[in-house]
Structure formats: C-alpha cells, structure tokens
Amino acid sequence: MWENRASLRDILDHSPFNTEEELLTELHAIESTSGTKIIIWNLRRTSEGNMELDFNTENDIRIPGDDLDTSDTSDASDTSVPESYTSLRAYCSILYLKPSMQINIRGQRVENCPIYESLDNIDRSYSYKPKTVEQKIRITFGYNKKSKDHYGLMMYYNNRLIKAYRRVGCQLKAKNKRSIGVIGVIECNHLKPTHNKQDFDNTDAYSSKQGMPREMRSGLVEVSGQEVQRPSS
C-alpha cells in the first residue's frame, strides 16, 4: 500500500495532474478494460518559438520537416519523405505486420494499413538463412503502389516495425534507377532492437544484413526486371 502511494505521489509530482481524481478521470476514459494512454506535455520550443511537435493537423501529431533524420532512406538527390516519417497516424497505420490492437490518436481511431496492402506484384519466393538461426527467413518483395519514391527494406521484429524504408544494395544510389520503388518486407526476430524500438543493436548479425545477403540482391534485381505497371508517383 505504501509503495502504491509513493508511486502516485511521483506521478502527481512529475505530470500535468494535480490530484488523484484528475488522474483517474484520464484512466477511466479508456473504453476497454485494459490499455495504455499516452499524454504529451511540457514540450520544448525551437528558437523560432514553435513546439518541437506539430499539433496543427487535426487528429494527428507530426514532426516538423526540418527535424527529420532521413540518412537511411535517401541520398542528396531525394526530395520526397515517407508520410510515416512525419505523421504519427501514418506511422501507426503500418506499425504492425498483422494488426491486433486498436490505436487512437487525439480521439480518432487509426485505420490499419498493413504494408502488404501497399504492394503490387508481390513475390514471396525469396528467403535467406542468417548464420545465427537454424531456419530460413522469408523476404517478400513488391512494388510500392502508392509512391515509387518510397522504397527499401521494411524490417519488423515480432510483428512490430523497427526500421522503415532501409535502402540497401543497388537502392542506395537513386540515380542508378535500379530497384526504385521495390519494397522488401522481412521479420528480423533474430536481431535485437534498441531500447527505443527505432533501430537494431549494431551486432555482427545486423552488420551482415546491412551487407546485403545474396538472396536480397537477387530479389531486388529480379523483381526490378519484371514487366509490371509501376506507380506514376
């Protein structure tokens, strides 16, 4: 009991709530018997006076374009940034390979859009075997039918997206026009995510993946050479 009171005191000392009643009101607003509610407050402001997160878009939370790190997904010639990089709603819509939970942002439900639904000309015939696991891991390739400018590996861990649009091999230089628009989907359960679930630990196994296994190279080249109707934008 004492520990519960101590925890409550810490929450009230370091949150926007002044009383237990205010806190319980927020928790009771969760419609189901279980769930998590995230409340954002006390944001920093930039030197121009703007908040570090943008709340001007209705029912969304966005990251200002100037604060983005797109080093994994683009070269100097790129001007297009995936919507999931700037929009929390777009990011949550592709967060899970097989969605099984409901997410609401600013009171509105997020419409799930599993990454496979964004692909045309899907090919599931490729796989590769890392040295650290016994079974082969399937790699699914397809064209991004929403935008040819957004492509690369979608790397999941236990159903959850960790790295999005990670360009590898011939995709690293867009000027080569090789594999532009091709997305590879892979579930990397043999790797270890970082604590913030935004990358993988820089282990030997991950470095090997960065080195582009032969099966990935073959898949990118063969899918790129197939005669399909590519998206126009």
Coordinates of C-alpha atoms in Angstrom, one line a residue:
M1 CA 0.0 0.0 0.0
W2 CA 2.8 2.4 0.9
E3 CA 4.5 1.6 -2.4
N4 CA 1.3 2.5 -4.3
R5 CA 1.0 5.8 -2.5
A6 CA 4.6 6.6 -3.3
S7 CA 4.1 5.8 -6.9
L8 CA 1.0 8.0 -7.0
R9 CA 3.0 10.9 -5.4
D10 CA 5.7 10.6 -8.1
I11 CA 3.1 10.6 -10.9
L12 CA 1.5 13.7 -9.5
D13 CA 4.8 15.4 -8.9
H14 CA 6.0 14.8 -12.5
S15 CA 2.8 15.0 -14.6
P16 CA 0.2 17.6 -15.5
F17 CA -2.2 16.2 -12.9
N18 CA -2.6 17.8 -9.6
T19 CA -4.9 15.3 -7.9
E20 CA -5.7 11.6 -7.9
E21 CA -9.1 12.4 -9.2
E22 CA -7.7 14.1 -12.2
L23 CA -5.5 11.2 -13.0
L24 CA -8.3 8.6 -12.6
T25 CA -10.5 10.7 -14.9
E26 CA -8.0 10.2 -17.7
L27 CA -7.6 6.5 -16.9
H28 CA -11.4 5.9 -16.9
A29 CA -11.6 7.5 -20.3
I30 CA -10.0 4.3 -21.7
E31 CA -13.0 2.4 -23.1
S32 CA -11.7 -1.1 -22.7
T33 CA -10.8 -2.9 -19.5
S34 CA -7.1 -2.6 -20.4
G35 CA -4.9 -0.3 -22.5
T36 CA -2.3 2.4 -22.5
K37 CA -2.9 6.1 -22.7
I38 CA 0.0 8.4 -23.7
I39 CA -0.2 12.1 -22.7
I40 CA 2.2 14.6 -24.1
W41 CA 3.0 17.8 -22.3
N42 CA 5.8 20.2 -21.4
L43 CA 7.2 20.3 -24.9
R44 CA 10.3 22.3 -25.8
R45 CA 10.1 25.1 -28.2
T46 CA 12.5 25.9 -31.1
S47 CA 14.5 29.1 -31.4
E48 CA 11.6 30.3 -33.6
G49 CA 9.1 29.7 -30.8
N50 CA 7.5 26.7 -32.4
M51 CA 6.8 23.5 -30.4
E52 CA 9.0 20.5 -31.3
L53 CA 5.9 18.6 -32.3
D54 CA 3.3 19.9 -34.7
F55 CA -0.3 19.7 -33.5
N56 CA -1.8 21.9 -36.2
T57 CA -3.1 18.9 -38.3
E58 CA -6.4 17.7 -37.0
N59 CA -6.3 14.2 -35.3
D60 CA -2.6 13.8 -35.9
I61 CA 0.8 14.6 -34.3
R62 CA 3.6 15.5 -36.8
I63 CA 7.3 16.1 -36.8
P64 CA 8.4 19.3 -38.5
G65 CA 10.3 18.5 -41.7
D66 CA 13.5 20.3 -40.5
D67 CA 13.9 17.8 -37.6
L68 CA 13.8 14.7 -39.7
D69 CA 16.8 12.2 -40.0
T70 CA 16.4 10.5 -43.4
S71 CA 20.0 9.3 -43.7
D72 CA 18.9 5.7 -44.0
T73 CA 16.3 6.3 -46.8
S74 CA 17.6 8.9 -49.2
D75 CA 20.6 10.4 -51.0
A76 CA 21.2 14.0 -51.8
S77 CA 19.0 13.9 -54.8
D78 CA 15.9 12.9 -52.9
T79 CA 13.2 15.4 -52.0
S80 CA 10.3 13.0 -51.0
V81 CA 9.9 11.8 -47.4
P82 CA 7.6 8.9 -46.5
E83 CA 4.5 10.1 -44.7
S84 CA 5.2 7.7 -41.8
Y85 CA 8.4 9.7 -41.1
T86 CA 6.4 12.9 -40.3
S87 CA 3.0 11.7 -39.2
L88 CA 2.3 9.6 -36.1
R89 CA -1.0 8.5 -37.6
A90 CA 0.7 7.2 -40.8
Y91 CA 3.4 5.6 -38.8
C92 CA 0.9 3.7 -36.5
S93 CA -1.0 2.5 -39.5
I94 CA 1.9 0.4 -40.7
L95 CA 3.4 -0.3 -37.2
Y96 CA 2.3 -4.0 -37.2
L97 CA 2.5 -6.7 -39.9
K98 CA -0.6 -8.2 -38.5
P99 CA -2.5 -5.6 -36.5
S100 CA -4.4 -6.9 -33.5
M101 CA -4.8 -3.8 -31.3
Q102 CA -6.7 -0.5 -31.6
I103 CA -4.8 2.8 -31.6
N104 CA -6.5 6.1 -31.2
I105 CA -4.7 9.4 -31.8
R106 CA -6.3 12.6 -30.4
G107 CA -9.6 10.8 -30.1
Q108 CA -9.8 9.3 -33.6
R109 CA -9.1 5.7 -34.4
V110 CA -6.1 4.8 -36.6
E111 CA -7.0 2.8 -39.8
N112 CA -4.6 0.0 -40.0
C113 CA -2.8 -0.3 -43.4
P114 CA -0.5 -3.4 -43.3
I115 CA 2.4 -2.9 -45.5
Y116 CA 1.5 -5.8 -47.8
E117 CA -1.7 -3.9 -48.8
S118 CA 0.6 -1.2 -50.3
L119 CA 2.4 -3.6 -52.6
D120 CA 1.8 -4.7 -56.2
N121 CA 3.4 -7.7 -57.9
I122 CA 4.2 -9.4 -54.6
D123 CA 6.8 -12.2 -54.7
R124 CA 7.2 -14.4 -51.6
S125 CA 9.7 -16.9 -53.2
Y126 CA 12.8 -15.5 -51.6
S127 CA 14.4 -16.4 -48.3
Y128 CA 17.8 -16.4 -46.7
K129 CA 19.5 -18.1 -43.7
P130 CA 21.5 -16.0 -41.2
K131 CA 24.3 -17.7 -39.5
T132 CA 22.8 -17.2 -36.1
V133 CA 19.5 -19.1 -36.8
E134 CA 18.6 -22.6 -38.0
Q135 CA 15.7 -21.8 -40.3
K136 CA 15.5 -19.7 -43.3
I137 CA 13.7 -16.3 -43.1
R138 CA 11.3 -15.3 -45.9
I139 CA 11.8 -12.0 -47.7
T140 CA 8.7 -10.6 -49.5
F141 CA 9.2 -8.2 -52.4
G142 CA 6.8 -6.0 -54.2
Y143 CA 6.3 -2.5 -55.8
N144 CA 5.1 0.3 -53.7
K145 CA 1.8 1.1 -55.5
K146 CA 1.4 4.4 -53.5
S147 CA 4.7 6.0 -54.4
K148 CA 7.7 4.8 -56.3
D149 CA 9.8 7.3 -54.4
H150 CA 9.5 5.4 -51.1
Y151 CA 11.3 2.0 -51.2
G152 CA 13.7 -0.1 -49.3
L153 CA 13.5 -2.8 -46.6
M154 CA 10.7 -2.8 -44.0
M155 CA 12.3 -4.5 -41.1
Y156 CA 10.0 -5.9 -38.4
Y157 CA 10.7 -7.6 -35.1
N158 CA 8.0 -9.9 -33.6
N159 CA 5.4 -8.2 -35.8
R160 CA 6.4 -4.6 -34.9
L161 CA 8.1 -2.2 -37.4
I162 CA 11.6 -1.3 -36.3
K163 CA 13.3 0.2 -39.5
A164 CA 11.3 1.5 -42.4
Y165 CA 12.5 2.1 -46.0
R166 CA 16.0 1.0 -45.2
R167 CA 17.8 1.2 -48.6
V168 CA 20.3 -1.5 -49.4
G169 CA 22.5 -2.6 -52.3
C170 CA 21.6 -1.1 -55.6
Q171 CA 18.9 1.1 -53.9
L172 CA 21.5 3.3 -52.2
K173 CA 22.0 5.4 -55.3
A174 CA 18.7 6.5 -56.8
K175 CA 20.5 7.8 -59.9
N176 CA 21.1 4.1 -60.9
K177 CA 17.4 3.6 -61.4
R178 CA 17.8 0.0 -60.2
S179 CA 15.1 -1.3 -57.8
I180 CA 13.5 2.1 -57.4
G181 CA 10.0 1.5 -56.0
V182 CA 10.8 -2.0 -54.7
I183 CA 10.0 -2.8 -51.1
G184 CA 11.3 -5.8 -49.2
V185 CA 9.4 -7.0 -46.1
I186 CA 11.3 -9.1 -43.6
E187 CA 10.7 -10.1 -39.9
C188 CA 14.1 -10.0 -38.2
N189 CA 13.3 -11.9 -35.0
H190 CA 16.9 -13.0 -34.7
L191 CA 18.1 -9.4 -34.2
K192 CA 17.9 -7.3 -31.1
P193 CA 16.1 -4.0 -31.2
T194 CA 17.4 -0.9 -29.4
H195 CA 15.6 0.3 -26.3
N196 CA 13.5 2.8 -28.3
K197 CA 12.5 0.3 -31.0
Q198 CA 13.8 2.6 -33.7
D199 CA 16.8 0.5 -34.8
F200 CA 18.6 -2.7 -34.2
D201 CA 21.7 -3.1 -32.0
N202 CA 24.9 -2.9 -34.1
T203 CA 25.8 -6.5 -33.7
D204 CA 27.6 -8.8 -36.2
A205 CA 24.3 -10.2 -37.3
Y206 CA 22.9 -6.8 -38.1
S207 CA 26.1 -5.7 -39.9
S208 CA 25.7 -8.8 -42.1
K209 CA 22.2 -7.8 -43.0
Q210 CA 23.5 -4.3 -43.9
G211 CA 26.0 -6.1 -46.1
M212 CA 23.1 -7.3 -48.3
P213 CA 22.9 -11.1 -48.4
R214 CA 22.9 -12.7 -51.9
E215 CA 19.2 -13.6 -51.7
M216 CA 18.2 -10.0 -51.1
R217 CA 20.4 -8.8 -54.0
S218 CA 18.8 -11.4 -56.3
G219 CA 15.3 -10.5 -55.2
L220 CA 15.8 -6.8 -55.8
V221 CA 17.3 -7.3 -59.2
E222 CA 14.7 -9.9 -60.4
V223 CA 11.7 -8.0 -59.1
S224 CA 13.0 -4.8 -60.7
G225 CA 13.3 -6.6 -64.1
Q226 CA 9.7 -7.8 -64.2
E227 CA 7.3 -6.2 -66.5
V228 CA 4.7 -4.6 -64.2
Q229 CA 2.8 -1.3 -64.2
R230 CA 4.7 0.9 -61.8
P231 CA 3.0 3.7 -59.8
S232 CA 3.3 7.0 -61.5
S233 CA 4.1 9.0 -58.3

